Coordinates of C-alpha atoms and ligand atoms in Angstrom, one line a residue:
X1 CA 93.3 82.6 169.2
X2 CA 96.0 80.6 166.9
X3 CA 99.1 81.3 166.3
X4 CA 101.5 80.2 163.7
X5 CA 105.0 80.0 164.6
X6 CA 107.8 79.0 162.0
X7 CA 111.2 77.6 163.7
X8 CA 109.2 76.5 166.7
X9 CA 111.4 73.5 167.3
X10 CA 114.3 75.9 167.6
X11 CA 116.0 77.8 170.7
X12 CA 114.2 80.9 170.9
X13 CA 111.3 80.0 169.1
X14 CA 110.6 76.7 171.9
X15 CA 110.2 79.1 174.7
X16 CA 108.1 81.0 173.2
X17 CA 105.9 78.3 172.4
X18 CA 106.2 76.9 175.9
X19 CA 105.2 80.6 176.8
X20 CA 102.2 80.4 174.4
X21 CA 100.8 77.1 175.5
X22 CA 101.2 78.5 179.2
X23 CA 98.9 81.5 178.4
X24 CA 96.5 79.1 176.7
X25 CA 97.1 80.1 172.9
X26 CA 96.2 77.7 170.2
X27 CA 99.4 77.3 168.4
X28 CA 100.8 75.4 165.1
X29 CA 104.3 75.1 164.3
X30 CA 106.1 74.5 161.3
X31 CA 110.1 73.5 161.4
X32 CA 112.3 71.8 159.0
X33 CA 115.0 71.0 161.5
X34 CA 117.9 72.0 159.8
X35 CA 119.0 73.0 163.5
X36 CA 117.0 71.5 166.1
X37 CA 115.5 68.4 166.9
X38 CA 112.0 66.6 167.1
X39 CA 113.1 65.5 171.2
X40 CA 112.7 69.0 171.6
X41 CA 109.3 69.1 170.1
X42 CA 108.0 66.3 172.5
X43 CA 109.8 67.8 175.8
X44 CA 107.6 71.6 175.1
X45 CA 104.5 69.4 175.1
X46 CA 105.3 67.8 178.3
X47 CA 106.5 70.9 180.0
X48 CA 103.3 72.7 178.9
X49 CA 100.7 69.5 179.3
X50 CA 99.1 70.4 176.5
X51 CA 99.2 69.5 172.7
X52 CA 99.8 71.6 169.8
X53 CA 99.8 71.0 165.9
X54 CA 103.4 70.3 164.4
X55 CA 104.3 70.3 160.6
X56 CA 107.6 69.0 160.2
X57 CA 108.3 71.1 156.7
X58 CA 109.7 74.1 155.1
X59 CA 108.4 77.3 155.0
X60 CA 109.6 78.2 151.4
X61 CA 107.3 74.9 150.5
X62 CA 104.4 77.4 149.0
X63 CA 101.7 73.8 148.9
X64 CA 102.5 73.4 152.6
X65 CA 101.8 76.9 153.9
X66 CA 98.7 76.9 152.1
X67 CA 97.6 73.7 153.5
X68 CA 98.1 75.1 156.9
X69 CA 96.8 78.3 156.5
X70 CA 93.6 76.7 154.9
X71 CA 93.4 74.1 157.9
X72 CA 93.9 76.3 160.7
X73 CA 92.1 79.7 161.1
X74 CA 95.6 81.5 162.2
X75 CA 94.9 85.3 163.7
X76 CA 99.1 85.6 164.2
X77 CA 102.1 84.9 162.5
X78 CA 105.1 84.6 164.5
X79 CA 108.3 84.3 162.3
X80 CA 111.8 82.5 163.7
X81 CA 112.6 80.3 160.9
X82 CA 115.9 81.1 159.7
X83 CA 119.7 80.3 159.8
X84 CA 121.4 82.6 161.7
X85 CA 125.5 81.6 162.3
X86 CA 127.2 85.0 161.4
X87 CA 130.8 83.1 160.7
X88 CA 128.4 80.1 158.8
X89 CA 126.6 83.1 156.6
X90 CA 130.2 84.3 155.1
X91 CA 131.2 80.8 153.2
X92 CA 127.5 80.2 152.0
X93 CA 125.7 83.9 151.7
X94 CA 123.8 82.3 148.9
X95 CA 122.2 79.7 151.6
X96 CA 121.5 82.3 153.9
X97 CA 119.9 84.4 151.5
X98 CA 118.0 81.8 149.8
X99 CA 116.3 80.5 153.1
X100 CA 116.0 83.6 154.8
X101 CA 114.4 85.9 152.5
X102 CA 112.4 83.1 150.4
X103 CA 110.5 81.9 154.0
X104 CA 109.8 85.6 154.7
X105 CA 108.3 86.0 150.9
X106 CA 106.4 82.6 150.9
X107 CA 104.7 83.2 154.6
X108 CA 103.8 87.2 153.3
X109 CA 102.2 86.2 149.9
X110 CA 100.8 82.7 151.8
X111 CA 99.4 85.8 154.7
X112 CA 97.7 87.9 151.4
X113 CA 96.3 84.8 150.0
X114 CA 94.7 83.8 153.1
X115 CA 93.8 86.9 154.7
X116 CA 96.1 86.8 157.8
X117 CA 97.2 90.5 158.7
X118 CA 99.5 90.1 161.6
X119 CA 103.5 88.8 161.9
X120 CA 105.9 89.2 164.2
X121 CA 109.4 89.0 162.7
X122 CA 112.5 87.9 164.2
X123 CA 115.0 90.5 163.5
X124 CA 118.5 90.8 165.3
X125 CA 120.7 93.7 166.9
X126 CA 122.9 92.9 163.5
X127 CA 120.7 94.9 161.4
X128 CA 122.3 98.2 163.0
X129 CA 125.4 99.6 161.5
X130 CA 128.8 99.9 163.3
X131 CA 129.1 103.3 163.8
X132 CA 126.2 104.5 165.7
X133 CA 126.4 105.6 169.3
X134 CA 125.8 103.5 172.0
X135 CA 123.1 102.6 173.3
X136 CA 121.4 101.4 170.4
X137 CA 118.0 102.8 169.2
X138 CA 115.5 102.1 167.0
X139 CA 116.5 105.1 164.9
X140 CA 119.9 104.2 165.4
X141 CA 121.3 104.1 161.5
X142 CA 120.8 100.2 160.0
X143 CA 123.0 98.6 157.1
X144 CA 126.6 98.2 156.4
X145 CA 125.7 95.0 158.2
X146 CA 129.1 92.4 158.7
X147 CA 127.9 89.9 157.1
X148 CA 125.2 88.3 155.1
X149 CA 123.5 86.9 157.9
X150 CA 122.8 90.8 159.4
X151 CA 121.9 91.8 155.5
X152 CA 119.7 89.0 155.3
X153 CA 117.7 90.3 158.5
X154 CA 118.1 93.6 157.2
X155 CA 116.3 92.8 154.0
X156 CA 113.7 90.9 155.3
X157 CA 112.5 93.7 157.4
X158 CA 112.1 95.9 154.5
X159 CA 110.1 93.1 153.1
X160 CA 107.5 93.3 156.0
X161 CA 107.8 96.9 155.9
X162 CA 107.0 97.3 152.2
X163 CA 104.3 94.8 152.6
X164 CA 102.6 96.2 155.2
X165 CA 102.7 99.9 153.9
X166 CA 100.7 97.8 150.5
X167 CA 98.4 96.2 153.1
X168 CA 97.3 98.7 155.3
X169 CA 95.1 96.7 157.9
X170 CA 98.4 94.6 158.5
X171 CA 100.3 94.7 161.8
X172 CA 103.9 94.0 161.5
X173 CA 106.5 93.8 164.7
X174 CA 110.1 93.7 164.0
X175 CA 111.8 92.2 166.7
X176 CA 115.5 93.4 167.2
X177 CA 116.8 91.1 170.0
X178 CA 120.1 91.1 171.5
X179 CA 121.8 88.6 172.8
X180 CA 119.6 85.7 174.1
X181 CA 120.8 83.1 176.5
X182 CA 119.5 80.9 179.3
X183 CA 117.0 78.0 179.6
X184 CA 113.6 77.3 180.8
X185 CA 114.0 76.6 184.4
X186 CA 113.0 73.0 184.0
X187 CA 116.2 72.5 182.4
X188 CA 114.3 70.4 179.8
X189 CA 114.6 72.5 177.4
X190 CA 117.5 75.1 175.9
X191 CA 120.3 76.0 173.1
X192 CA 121.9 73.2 171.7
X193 CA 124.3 74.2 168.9
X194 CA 125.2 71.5 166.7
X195 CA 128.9 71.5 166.2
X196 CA 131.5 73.9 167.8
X197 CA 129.6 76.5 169.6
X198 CA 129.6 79.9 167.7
X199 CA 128.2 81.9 170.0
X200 CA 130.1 82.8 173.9
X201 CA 127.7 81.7 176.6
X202 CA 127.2 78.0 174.8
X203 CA 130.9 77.9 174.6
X204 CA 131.5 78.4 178.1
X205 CA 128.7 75.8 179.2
X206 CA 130.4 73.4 176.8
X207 CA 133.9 74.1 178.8
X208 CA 132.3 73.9 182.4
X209 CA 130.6 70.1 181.7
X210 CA 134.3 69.0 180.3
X211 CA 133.3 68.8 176.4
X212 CA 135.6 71.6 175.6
X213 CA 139.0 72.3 177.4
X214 CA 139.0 76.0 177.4
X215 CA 137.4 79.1 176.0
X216 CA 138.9 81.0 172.9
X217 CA 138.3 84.3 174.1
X218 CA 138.2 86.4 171.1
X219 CA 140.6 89.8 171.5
X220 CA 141.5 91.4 175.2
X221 CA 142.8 94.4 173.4
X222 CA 139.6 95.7 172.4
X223 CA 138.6 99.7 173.7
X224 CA 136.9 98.5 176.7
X225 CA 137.5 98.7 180.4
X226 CA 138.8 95.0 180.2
X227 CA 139.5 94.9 177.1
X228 CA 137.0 92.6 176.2
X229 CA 133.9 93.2 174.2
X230 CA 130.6 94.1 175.8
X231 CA 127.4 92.6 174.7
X232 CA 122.9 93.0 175.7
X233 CA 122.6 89.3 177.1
X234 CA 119.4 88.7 177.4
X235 CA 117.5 85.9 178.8
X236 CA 115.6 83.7 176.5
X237 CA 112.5 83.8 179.0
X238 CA 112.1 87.6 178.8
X239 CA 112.6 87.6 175.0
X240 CA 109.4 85.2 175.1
X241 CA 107.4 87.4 177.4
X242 CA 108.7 90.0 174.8
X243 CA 106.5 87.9 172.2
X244 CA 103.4 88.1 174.1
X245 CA 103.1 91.6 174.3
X246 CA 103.9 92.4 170.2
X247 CA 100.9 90.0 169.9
X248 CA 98.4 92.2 172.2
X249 CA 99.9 95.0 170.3
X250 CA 99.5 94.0 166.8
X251 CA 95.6 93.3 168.2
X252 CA 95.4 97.1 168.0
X253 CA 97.9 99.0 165.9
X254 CA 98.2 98.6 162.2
X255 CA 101.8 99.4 160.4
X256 CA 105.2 98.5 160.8
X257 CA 107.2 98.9 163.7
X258 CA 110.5 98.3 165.1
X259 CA 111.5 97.3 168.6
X260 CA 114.9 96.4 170.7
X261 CA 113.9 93.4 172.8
X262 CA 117.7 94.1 175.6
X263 CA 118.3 94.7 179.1
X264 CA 120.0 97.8 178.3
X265 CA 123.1 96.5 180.6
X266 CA 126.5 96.0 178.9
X267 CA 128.2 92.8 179.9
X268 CA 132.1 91.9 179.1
X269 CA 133.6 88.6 177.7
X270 CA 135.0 88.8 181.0
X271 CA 132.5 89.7 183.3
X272 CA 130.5 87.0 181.9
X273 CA 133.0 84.7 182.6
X274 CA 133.1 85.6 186.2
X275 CA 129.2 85.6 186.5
X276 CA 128.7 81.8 185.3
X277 CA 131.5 81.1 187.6
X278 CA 129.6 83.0 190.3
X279 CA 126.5 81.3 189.6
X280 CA 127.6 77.7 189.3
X281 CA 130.9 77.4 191.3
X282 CA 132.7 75.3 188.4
X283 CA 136.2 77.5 187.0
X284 CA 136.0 78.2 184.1
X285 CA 139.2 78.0 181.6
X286 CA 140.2 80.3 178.6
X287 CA 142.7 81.4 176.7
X288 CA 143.1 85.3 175.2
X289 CA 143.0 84.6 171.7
X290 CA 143.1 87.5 167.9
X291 CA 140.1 89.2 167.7
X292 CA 137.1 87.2 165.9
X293 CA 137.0 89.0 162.5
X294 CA 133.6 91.1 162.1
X295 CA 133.0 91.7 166.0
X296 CA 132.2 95.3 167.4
X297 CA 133.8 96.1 170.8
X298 CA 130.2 97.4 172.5
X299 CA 126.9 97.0 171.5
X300 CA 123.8 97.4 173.5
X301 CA 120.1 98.4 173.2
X302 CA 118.1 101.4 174.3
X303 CA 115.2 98.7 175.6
X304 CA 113.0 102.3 176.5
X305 CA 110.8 102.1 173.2
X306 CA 109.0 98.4 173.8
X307 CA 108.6 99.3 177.9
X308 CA 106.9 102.7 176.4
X309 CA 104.9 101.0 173.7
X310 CA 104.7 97.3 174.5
X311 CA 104.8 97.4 178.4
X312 CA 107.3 94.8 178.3
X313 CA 111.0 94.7 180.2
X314 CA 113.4 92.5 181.1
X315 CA 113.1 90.9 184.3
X316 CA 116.1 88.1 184.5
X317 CA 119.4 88.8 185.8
X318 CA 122.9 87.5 184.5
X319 CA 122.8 85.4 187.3
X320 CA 119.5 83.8 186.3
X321 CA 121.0 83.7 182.8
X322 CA 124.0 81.8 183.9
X323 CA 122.1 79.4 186.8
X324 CA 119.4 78.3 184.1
X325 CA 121.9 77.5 181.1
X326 CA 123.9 75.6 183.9
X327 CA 121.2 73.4 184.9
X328 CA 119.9 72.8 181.5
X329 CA 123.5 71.9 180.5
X330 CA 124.5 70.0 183.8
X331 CA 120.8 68.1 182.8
X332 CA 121.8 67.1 179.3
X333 CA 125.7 67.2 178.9
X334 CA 124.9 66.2 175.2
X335 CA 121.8 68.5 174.4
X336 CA 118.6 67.1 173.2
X337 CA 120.3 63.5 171.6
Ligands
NAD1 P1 117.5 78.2 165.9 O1 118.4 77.8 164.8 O2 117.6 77.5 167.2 O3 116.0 78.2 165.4 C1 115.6 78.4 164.1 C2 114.6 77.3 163.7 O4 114.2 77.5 162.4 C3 115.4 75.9 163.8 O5 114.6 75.0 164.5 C4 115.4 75.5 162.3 O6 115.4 74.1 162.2 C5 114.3 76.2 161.7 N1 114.4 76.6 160.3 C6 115.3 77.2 159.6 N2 115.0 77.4 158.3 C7 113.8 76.8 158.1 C8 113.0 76.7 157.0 N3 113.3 77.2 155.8 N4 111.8 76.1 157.2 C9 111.4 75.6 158.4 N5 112.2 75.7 159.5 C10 113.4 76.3 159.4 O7 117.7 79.8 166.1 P2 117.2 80.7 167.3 O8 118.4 81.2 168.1 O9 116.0 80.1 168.0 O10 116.7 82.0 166.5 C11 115.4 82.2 166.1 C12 115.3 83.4 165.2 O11 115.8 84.5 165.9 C13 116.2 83.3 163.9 O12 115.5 84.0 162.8 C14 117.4 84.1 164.3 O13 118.0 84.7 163.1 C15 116.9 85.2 165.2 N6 117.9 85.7 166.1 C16 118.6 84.9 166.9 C17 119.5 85.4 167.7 C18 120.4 84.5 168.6 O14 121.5 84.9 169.0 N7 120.0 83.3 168.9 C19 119.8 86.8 167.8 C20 119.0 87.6 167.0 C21 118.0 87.1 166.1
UFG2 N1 133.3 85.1 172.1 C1 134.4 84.5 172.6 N2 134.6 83.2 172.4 C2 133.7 82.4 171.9 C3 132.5 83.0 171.4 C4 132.3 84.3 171.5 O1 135.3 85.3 173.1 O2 133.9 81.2 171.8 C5 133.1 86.5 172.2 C6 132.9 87.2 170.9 O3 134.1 87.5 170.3 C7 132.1 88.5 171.3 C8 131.2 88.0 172.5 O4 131.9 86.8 172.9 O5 133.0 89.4 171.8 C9 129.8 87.7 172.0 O6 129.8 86.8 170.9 P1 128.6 85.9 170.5 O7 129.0 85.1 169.3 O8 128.0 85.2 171.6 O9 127.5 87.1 170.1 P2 127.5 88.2 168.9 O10 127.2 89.5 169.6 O11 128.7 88.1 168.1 O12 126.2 87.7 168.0 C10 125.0 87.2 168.5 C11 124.5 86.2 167.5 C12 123.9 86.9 166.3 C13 122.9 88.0 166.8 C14 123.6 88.9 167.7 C15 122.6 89.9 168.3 O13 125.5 85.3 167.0 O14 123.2 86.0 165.5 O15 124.1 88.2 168.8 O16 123.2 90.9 169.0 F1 122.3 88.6 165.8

C-alpha cells in the first residue's frame, strides 16, 4: 500500500514516516523545506533501513502533483504540509492563507483527477473556539479562531469536508492534535525550529543546552492553580501511531470525520518545567514575563472518541516527552545543521 505524505521532511510529519517505513508501507514524500531540512530526510532513511521516494517541491505546484500521482499508484494521502507559527501567521495572514489552503485545494482536485479517495488531514486543537468547556470535544464549538493560522486550519477542514460530502466513496480524517513534543528515541531525529523557538518545550531544550539564557514564561497570573497556563502535550510518537490507525480506518469508512489526537492530561508552564528538570537533572532558568497575546489559560482534549473509533491512545508519559527531547537535543545542540 503507498502512501503520499506532504511535509514529510518536517517534525511531525518525519515520525510518521519513520513509523510508516517501520510497518512496511510504501511511502512518497513531497516537501518544499521552507522549515526543515534535507539532513533530516537522509537520517529517516537510515533509522528505518529502508528507502522511500522524495520530491523536493511544492504542493500548490499542480504539474508536480500530477506527476506523482500518475507515477505512483497512491491508496492514502496523508496531509502535513503547512506553516503553522501562530505569532508568524498574524504579520503575514496572506502567506498563511495562501500556502495553507492552496496545498489543501491542489492535492483534493489532484485526488479527483487521479482517483485517490482517502486523506488524512493535519488539523490542530486551534480550530476550537475559546469559550467552550473544558475538556475539549469534537462537538466542542470551532471558529473565532486567534489567529489566521487557527482559521487557516479551520477552513481547510471544511474544504475536506465539503469535498468529501461531493465524493461520496472518499474517506477523510481530520486530525485535531494537541500539543506534540518529544523525539524518536534514537535521538536522530526531532523539532528543530529555525529562529527563536515559538513554541514552550523547544524553548526550554534551547535554555538547558546553554543556547538561550532563560525561559520567558508567558503570564503567572493566569486562572490556574499556578497561575500558569495548562496545555495536552503530547508525544510526537503517539501522534504517529495516531496516523496508523486513521489509515486502517479510512480502509473502511467513507465521510468526514473529526478526531482529538491528546492525552487528556492538563500540564502547566510550570509543571512542565519541573518535569524536564525531573527527567534530565539540568535546572532550568526563567523569568515570569506579560501574558503572550492570543493564549488561553487551559486547553485540553477529550482523547475518548479516537480510543472509541480508531482504537488508538496515548501511551508516552511527560517524562518520556521530556527524556526523548533531551537526548535528541543533548545529541544535536544545533538541530539537523
Ligand atoms: P513542520 O513545519 O515541522 O512541518 C511542515 C512541513 O511542511 C515542513 O517540512 C515544510 O517544509 C513543509 N511545507 C510547508 N508548506 C509546504 C508546501 N507548500 N509544499 C511543500 N512542503 C511544504 O510542522 P509540524 O510541527 O511537523 O506540523 C505538521 C502539520 O501539523 C502542520 O500542518 C501543522 O499546522 C500541524 N500541526 C502542528 C502542531 C504543532 O504544534 N507542531 C499542532 C497542531 C497541528
Ligand atoms: N510559553 C512560554 N514561553 C515560551 C513559549 C511558550 O511561557 O517561550 C507558554 C505559552 O505562553 C503557553 C504554553 O507555554 O502558555 C504553551 O505554548 P506553546 O506555544 O508551546 O503552545 P500553544 O498551545 O500556544 O500552541 C501550540 C502550537 C499550535 C498548535 C497548538 C495545538 O503552536 O500550532 O499548540 O494545541 F495548534
Amino acid at each position: 500500500m503507498s502512501i503520499f505524505v506532504t511535509g514529510g521532511a518536517g517534525y511531525i510529519g518525519s515520525h510518521t514516516v519513520l513509523e510508516l517505513l517501520r510497518e512496511r508501507y510504501n511511502v512518497v514524500v513531497i516537501d518544499n523545506f521552507v522549515n526543515s531540512s534535507r539532513a533530516c530526510v537522509e537520517r529517516v532513511k537510515n533509522l528505518a533501513g529502508r528507502d522511500f521516494t522524495f520530491y523536493e517541491g511544492d504542493v500548490r505546484d499542480k504539474a508536480l502533483l500530477a506527476k506523482i500521482f500518475t507515477t505512483h499508484n497512491i491508496d492514502c494521502v496523508i496531509h502535513f504540509a503547512g506553516l503553522k507559527a501562530v505569532g508568524e501567521s498574524i504579520s503575514i495572514p496572506l502567506s498563511y492563507y495562501d500556502n495553507n489552503l492552496n496545498s489543501t485545494l491542489a492535492l483534493c482536485q489532484a485526488m479527483n483527477k487521479y482517483g485517490v479517495k482517502r486523506i488524512i488531514f493535519s488539523s490542530s486543537a486551534t480550530v476550537y473556539s475559546g469559550d467552550n468547556e473544558m475538556p475539549l470535544r469534537e462537538t466542542s464549538k470551532t471558529g473565532d479562531c486567534s489567529c489566521p493560522y487557527g482559521w487557516t486550519k479551520y477552513m481547510c477542514e471544511q474544504i475536506l469536508r465539503d469535498a468529501s460530502f461531493a465524493n461520496k466513496d472518499w474517506s477523510v480524517v481530520l486530525l485535531r492534535y494537541f500539543n506534540p513534543l518529544g523525539a524518536d528515541k534514537s535521538g536522530d531525529i526531532g523539532e528543530d525550529p529555525s529562529g527563536i523557538p515559538n513554541n514552550l518545550v523547544p524553548y526550554i531544550a534551547q535554555a538547558a543546552i546553554g543556547r538561550r539564557e532563560f525561559l520567558p514564561l508567558y503570564g503567572g497570573d493566569y486562572p490556574t492553580p499556578d497561575g500558569t497556563c495548562i496545555r495536552d502535550y503530547i508525544h510526537v510518537a503517539d501522534l504517529a501511531s495516531g496516523h496508523m490507525a486513521a489509515i486502517r480506518y479510512c480502509e473502511s469508512h467513507t465521510g468526514a470525520k473529526e478526531f482529538n489526537l491528546g492525552t487528556g492530561k492538563g500540564t502547566s508552564v510550570l509543571e512542565m518545567i519541573s518535569s524536564f528538570e525531573n527527567a534530565t537533572g539540568v535546572k532550568i532558568n526563567y523569568k515570569i514575563m506579560d501574558r503572550r497575546p492570543g493564549d488561553l489559560p487551559v486547553s485540553y482534549a477529550d482523547p475518548s472518541l479516537a480510543k472509541k473509533e480508531l482504537g488508538w491512545s496515548a501511551q508516552k508519559s511527560i517524562i518520556n516527552m521530556c527524556a526523548d527531547t533531551w537526548r535528541w537535543q543533548k545529541q544535536n545542540p544545533h538541530g539537523f545543521n
